[in-house]
Amino acid sequence: DVAASARWGIGFNDAAGADDPTVLAFGLNLGYAGFTIGGSWAEQNNSSAGNADGTAWDAGISYETGPWGFSFTYFHGENQDNENVALGLGLDEEVSQYLLGVNYTLAKGVDLGAYGAYIDFEEDAGDGSAVGALTPGNDVDGFIIGTGVKISF
């Protein structure tokens, strides 16, 4: 199995001298004998005041056998520090996530799932920093565990 996607978008900014925001993204999945590997990449540029510019990518693998499905995905995103973009220092924020999932098809159209994730967020400077007086940035990490039911008809 092969699945590919691509996206390009542009917005129009009416402000004098402002660049038009753009988004570029692509992804690819390859599957064989119950295994699927894939990934995607995206970038946004020229957002209003530059406060949402950034890149993100992910890569993962999954395996399905009978009613069971298992997956692992890694995600990484980085963008300009939107609270401190006015300082003009090129400060950024980063997030990384490791996600394990399991899925079980209970009946046609009814899937049960569970997942666990580890997330790590870091930023160069704390909110409300000033040039010459940068406060330490947030460094937050933790675990998430969840379940879900998917019903389709």
mmCIF file of C-alpha atoms in Angstrom:
data_model
loop_
_atom_site.group_PDB
_atom_site.id
_atom_site.type_symbol
_atom_site.label_atom_id
_atom_site.label_comp_id
_atom_site.label_asym_id
_atom_site.label_seq_id
_atom_site.Cartn_x
_atom_site.Cartn_y
_atom_site.Cartn_z
ATOM 1 C CA ASP A 1 0.000 0.000 0.000
ATOM 2 C CA VAL A 2 1.157 3.521 -0.777
ATOM 3 C CA ALA A 3 -0.451 6.739 0.440
ATOM 4 C CA ALA A 4 1.002 10.164 -0.301
ATOM 5 C CA SER A 5 -0.187 13.659 0.451
ATOM 6 C CA ALA A 6 0.958 17.179 -0.271
ATOM 7 C CA ARG A 7 -0.356 20.602 0.612
ATOM 8 C CA TRP A 8 0.572 24.136 -0.289
ATOM 9 C CA GLY A 9 -1.432 27.118 0.802
ATOM 10 C CA ILE A 10 -1.091 30.860 0.765
ATOM 11 C CA GLY A 11 -3.051 33.517 2.576
ATOM 12 C CA PHE A 12 -3.285 37.138 1.619
ATOM 13 C CA ASN A 13 -2.178 39.789 4.081
ATOM 14 C CA ASP A 14 -3.571 43.253 3.336
ATOM 15 C CA ALA A 15 -1.193 45.043 5.732
ATOM 16 C CA ALA A 16 1.244 47.371 3.968
ATOM 17 C CA GLY A 17 4.620 45.712 3.396
ATOM 18 C CA ALA A 18 3.550 42.422 5.003
ATOM 19 C CA ASP A 19 4.396 39.083 3.426
ATOM 20 C CA ASP A 20 1.648 36.608 2.601
ATOM 21 C CA PRO A 21 1.560 33.601 4.984
ATOM 22 C CA THR A 22 2.334 30.237 3.407
ATOM 23 C CA VAL A 23 2.001 26.589 4.433
ATOM 24 C CA LEU A 24 3.838 23.667 2.837
ATOM 25 C CA ALA A 25 3.370 20.038 3.888
ATOM 26 C CA PHE A 26 3.841 16.521 2.598
ATOM 27 C CA GLY A 27 3.515 12.961 3.881
ATOM 28 C CA LEU A 28 4.114 9.384 2.799
ATOM 29 C CA ASN A 29 2.940 5.989 4.136
ATOM 30 C CA LEU A 30 4.158 2.632 2.855
ATOM 31 C CA GLY A 31 2.438 -0.584 3.904
ATOM 32 C CA TYR A 32 3.105 -4.275 3.411
ATOM 33 C CA ALA A 33 1.915 -7.448 5.180
ATOM 34 C CA GLY A 34 0.257 -5.637 8.077
ATOM 35 C CA PHE A 35 3.120 -3.172 8.619
ATOM 36 C CA THR A 36 2.888 0.527 7.756
ATOM 37 C CA ILE A 37 5.718 3.020 8.051
ATOM 38 C CA GLY A 38 5.310 6.668 7.325
ATOM 39 C CA GLY A 39 5.981 10.233 8.146
ATOM 40 C CA SER A 40 5.133 13.796 7.343
ATOM 41 C CA TRP A 41 6.685 17.261 7.390
ATOM 42 C CA ALA A 42 5.088 20.726 7.479
ATOM 43 C CA GLU A 43 6.264 24.334 7.547
ATOM 44 C CA GLN A 44 4.470 27.641 8.044
ATOM 45 C CA ASN A 45 6.095 30.968 7.169
ATOM 46 C CA ASN A 46 5.257 34.663 7.086
ATOM 47 C CA SER A 47 2.493 34.471 9.663
ATOM 48 C CA SER A 48 1.221 37.675 11.215
ATOM 49 C CA ALA A 49 4.189 39.201 13.108
ATOM 50 C CA GLY A 50 6.047 35.891 12.643
ATOM 51 C CA ASN A 51 4.500 34.526 15.810
ATOM 52 C CA ALA A 52 3.261 31.250 14.334
ATOM 53 C CA ASP A 53 6.145 30.412 11.984
ATOM 54 C CA GLY A 54 7.560 26.956 12.480
ATOM 55 C CA THR A 55 8.148 23.427 11.303
ATOM 56 C CA ALA A 56 6.888 20.032 12.422
ATOM 57 C CA TRP A 57 7.575 16.463 11.394
ATOM 58 C CA ASP A 58 6.631 12.978 12.500
ATOM 59 C CA ALA A 59 7.566 9.381 11.758
ATOM 60 C CA GLY A 60 5.889 6.190 12.813
ATOM 61 C CA ILE A 61 5.327 2.498 12.375
ATOM 62 C CA SER A 62 2.228 0.389 12.897
ATOM 63 C CA TYR A 63 1.321 -3.281 12.697
ATOM 64 C CA GLU A 64 -2.126 -4.848 12.315
ATOM 65 C CA THR A 65 -2.944 -8.512 12.817
ATOM 66 C CA GLY A 66 -6.496 -9.772 13.062
ATOM 67 C CA PRO A 67 -8.496 -7.425 15.302
ATOM 68 C CA TRP A 68 -5.332 -5.969 16.906
ATOM 69 C CA GLY A 69 -3.327 -2.928 15.900
ATOM 70 C CA PHE A 70 -0.145 -1.526 17.465
ATOM 71 C CA SER A 71 1.685 1.707 16.695
ATOM 72 C CA PHE A 72 4.589 3.930 17.680
ATOM 73 C CA THR A 73 4.987 7.546 16.512
ATOM 74 C CA TYR A 74 7.549 10.257 17.158
ATOM 75 C CA PHE A 75 6.591 13.923 16.633
ATOM 76 C CA HIS A 76 8.804 17.031 16.785
ATOM 77 C CA GLY A 77 7.700 20.624 16.345
ATOM 78 C CA GLU A 78 9.536 23.917 16.610
ATOM 79 C CA ASN A 79 8.249 27.461 16.247
ATOM 80 C CA GLN A 80 9.133 31.020 17.116
ATOM 81 C CA ASP A 81 8.382 31.942 20.717
ATOM 82 C CA ASN A 82 5.081 33.742 20.104
ATOM 83 C CA GLU A 83 5.016 35.445 23.533
ATOM 84 C CA ASN A 84 8.491 36.953 22.975
ATOM 85 C CA VAL A 85 8.605 37.432 19.181
ATOM 86 C CA ALA A 86 8.577 41.232 19.602
ATOM 87 C CA LEU A 87 12.045 41.056 21.220
ATOM 88 C CA GLY A 88 13.485 40.118 17.817
ATOM 89 C CA LEU A 89 16.005 37.686 19.334
ATOM 90 C CA GLY A 90 15.014 34.571 17.362
ATOM 91 C CA LEU A 91 13.821 32.737 20.475
ATOM 92 C CA ASP A 92 12.008 29.480 19.889
ATOM 93 C CA GLU A 93 9.882 26.768 21.473
ATOM 94 C CA GLU A 94 10.179 23.016 20.857
ATOM 95 C CA VAL A 95 8.012 20.022 21.615
ATOM 96 C CA SER A 96 8.782 16.321 21.206
ATOM 97 C CA GLN A 97 6.314 13.480 21.693
ATOM 98 C CA TYR A 98 6.704 9.704 21.785
ATOM 99 C CA LEU A 99 3.369 7.895 21.418
ATOM 100 C CA LEU A 100 2.541 4.187 21.800
ATOM 101 C CA GLY A 101 -0.912 2.953 20.878
ATOM 102 C CA VAL A 102 -2.940 -0.237 20.787
ATOM 103 C CA ASN A 103 -6.273 -0.759 19.065
ATOM 104 C CA TYR A 104 -8.766 -3.635 19.135
ATOM 105 C CA THR A 105 -11.701 -4.075 16.743
ATOM 106 C CA LEU A 106 -14.541 -5.274 18.957
ATOM 107 C CA ALA A 107 -17.082 -5.548 16.132
ATOM 108 C CA LYS A 108 -17.573 -4.093 12.671
ATOM 109 C CA GLY A 109 -17.512 -0.318 13.169
ATOM 110 C CA VAL A 110 -16.513 -0.469 16.864
ATOM 111 C CA ASP A 111 -12.856 0.000 17.816
ATOM 112 C CA LEU A 112 -11.387 0.278 21.298
ATOM 113 C CA GLY A 113 -8.063 2.006 21.777
ATOM 114 C CA ALA A 114 -5.529 2.965 24.418
ATOM 115 C CA TYR A 115 -2.388 5.043 24.223
ATOM 116 C CA GLY A 116 0.482 6.334 26.275
ATOM 117 C CA ALA A 117 2.689 9.297 25.444
ATOM 118 C CA TYR A 118 5.736 11.074 26.801
ATOM 119 C CA ILE A 119 5.887 14.789 25.926
ATOM 120 C CA ASP A 120 8.789 17.213 26.392
ATOM 121 C CA PHE A 121 8.331 20.979 25.871
ATOM 122 C CA GLU A 122 11.128 23.558 26.059
ATOM 123 C CA GLU A 123 11.359 27.272 25.328
ATOM 124 C CA ASP A 124 14.363 29.607 25.214
ATOM 125 C CA ALA A 125 12.899 32.348 27.437
ATOM 126 C CA GLY A 126 10.002 32.696 29.851
ATOM 127 C CA ASP A 127 6.863 34.650 29.039
ATOM 128 C CA GLY A 128 7.200 38.379 29.707
ATOM 129 C CA SER A 129 10.959 38.510 29.121
ATOM 130 C CA ALA A 130 12.630 41.752 28.029
ATOM 131 C CA VAL A 131 15.807 42.454 26.074
ATOM 132 C CA GLY A 132 18.648 42.244 28.593
ATOM 133 C CA ALA A 133 16.361 40.584 31.171
ATOM 134 C CA LEU A 134 15.436 37.164 29.777
ATOM 135 C CA THR A 135 13.734 34.938 32.308
ATOM 136 C CA PRO A 136 14.319 31.169 32.222
ATOM 137 C CA GLY A 137 12.078 29.402 29.738
ATOM 138 C CA ASN A 138 9.587 26.722 30.620
ATOM 139 C CA ASP A 139 10.819 23.147 30.484
ATOM 140 C CA VAL A 140 7.810 20.910 30.968
ATOM 141 C CA ASP A 141 7.631 17.184 30.454
ATOM 142 C CA GLY A 142 5.187 14.482 31.420
ATOM 143 C CA PHE A 143 3.175 11.424 30.550
ATOM 144 C CA ILE A 144 -0.326 11.091 29.140
ATOM 145 C CA ILE A 145 -2.403 7.919 29.212
ATOM 146 C CA GLY A 146 -5.762 7.688 27.508
ATOM 147 C CA THR A 147 -8.441 5.456 26.038
ATOM 148 C CA GLY A 148 -11.028 5.849 23.354
ATOM 149 C CA VAL A 149 -13.902 4.247 21.515
ATOM 150 C CA LYS A 150 -14.430 4.778 17.801
ATOM 151 C CA ILE A 151 -17.864 4.023 16.370
ATOM 152 C CA SER A 152 -18.408 4.288 12.629
ATOM 153 C CA PHE A 153 -21.351 3.384 10.438
#
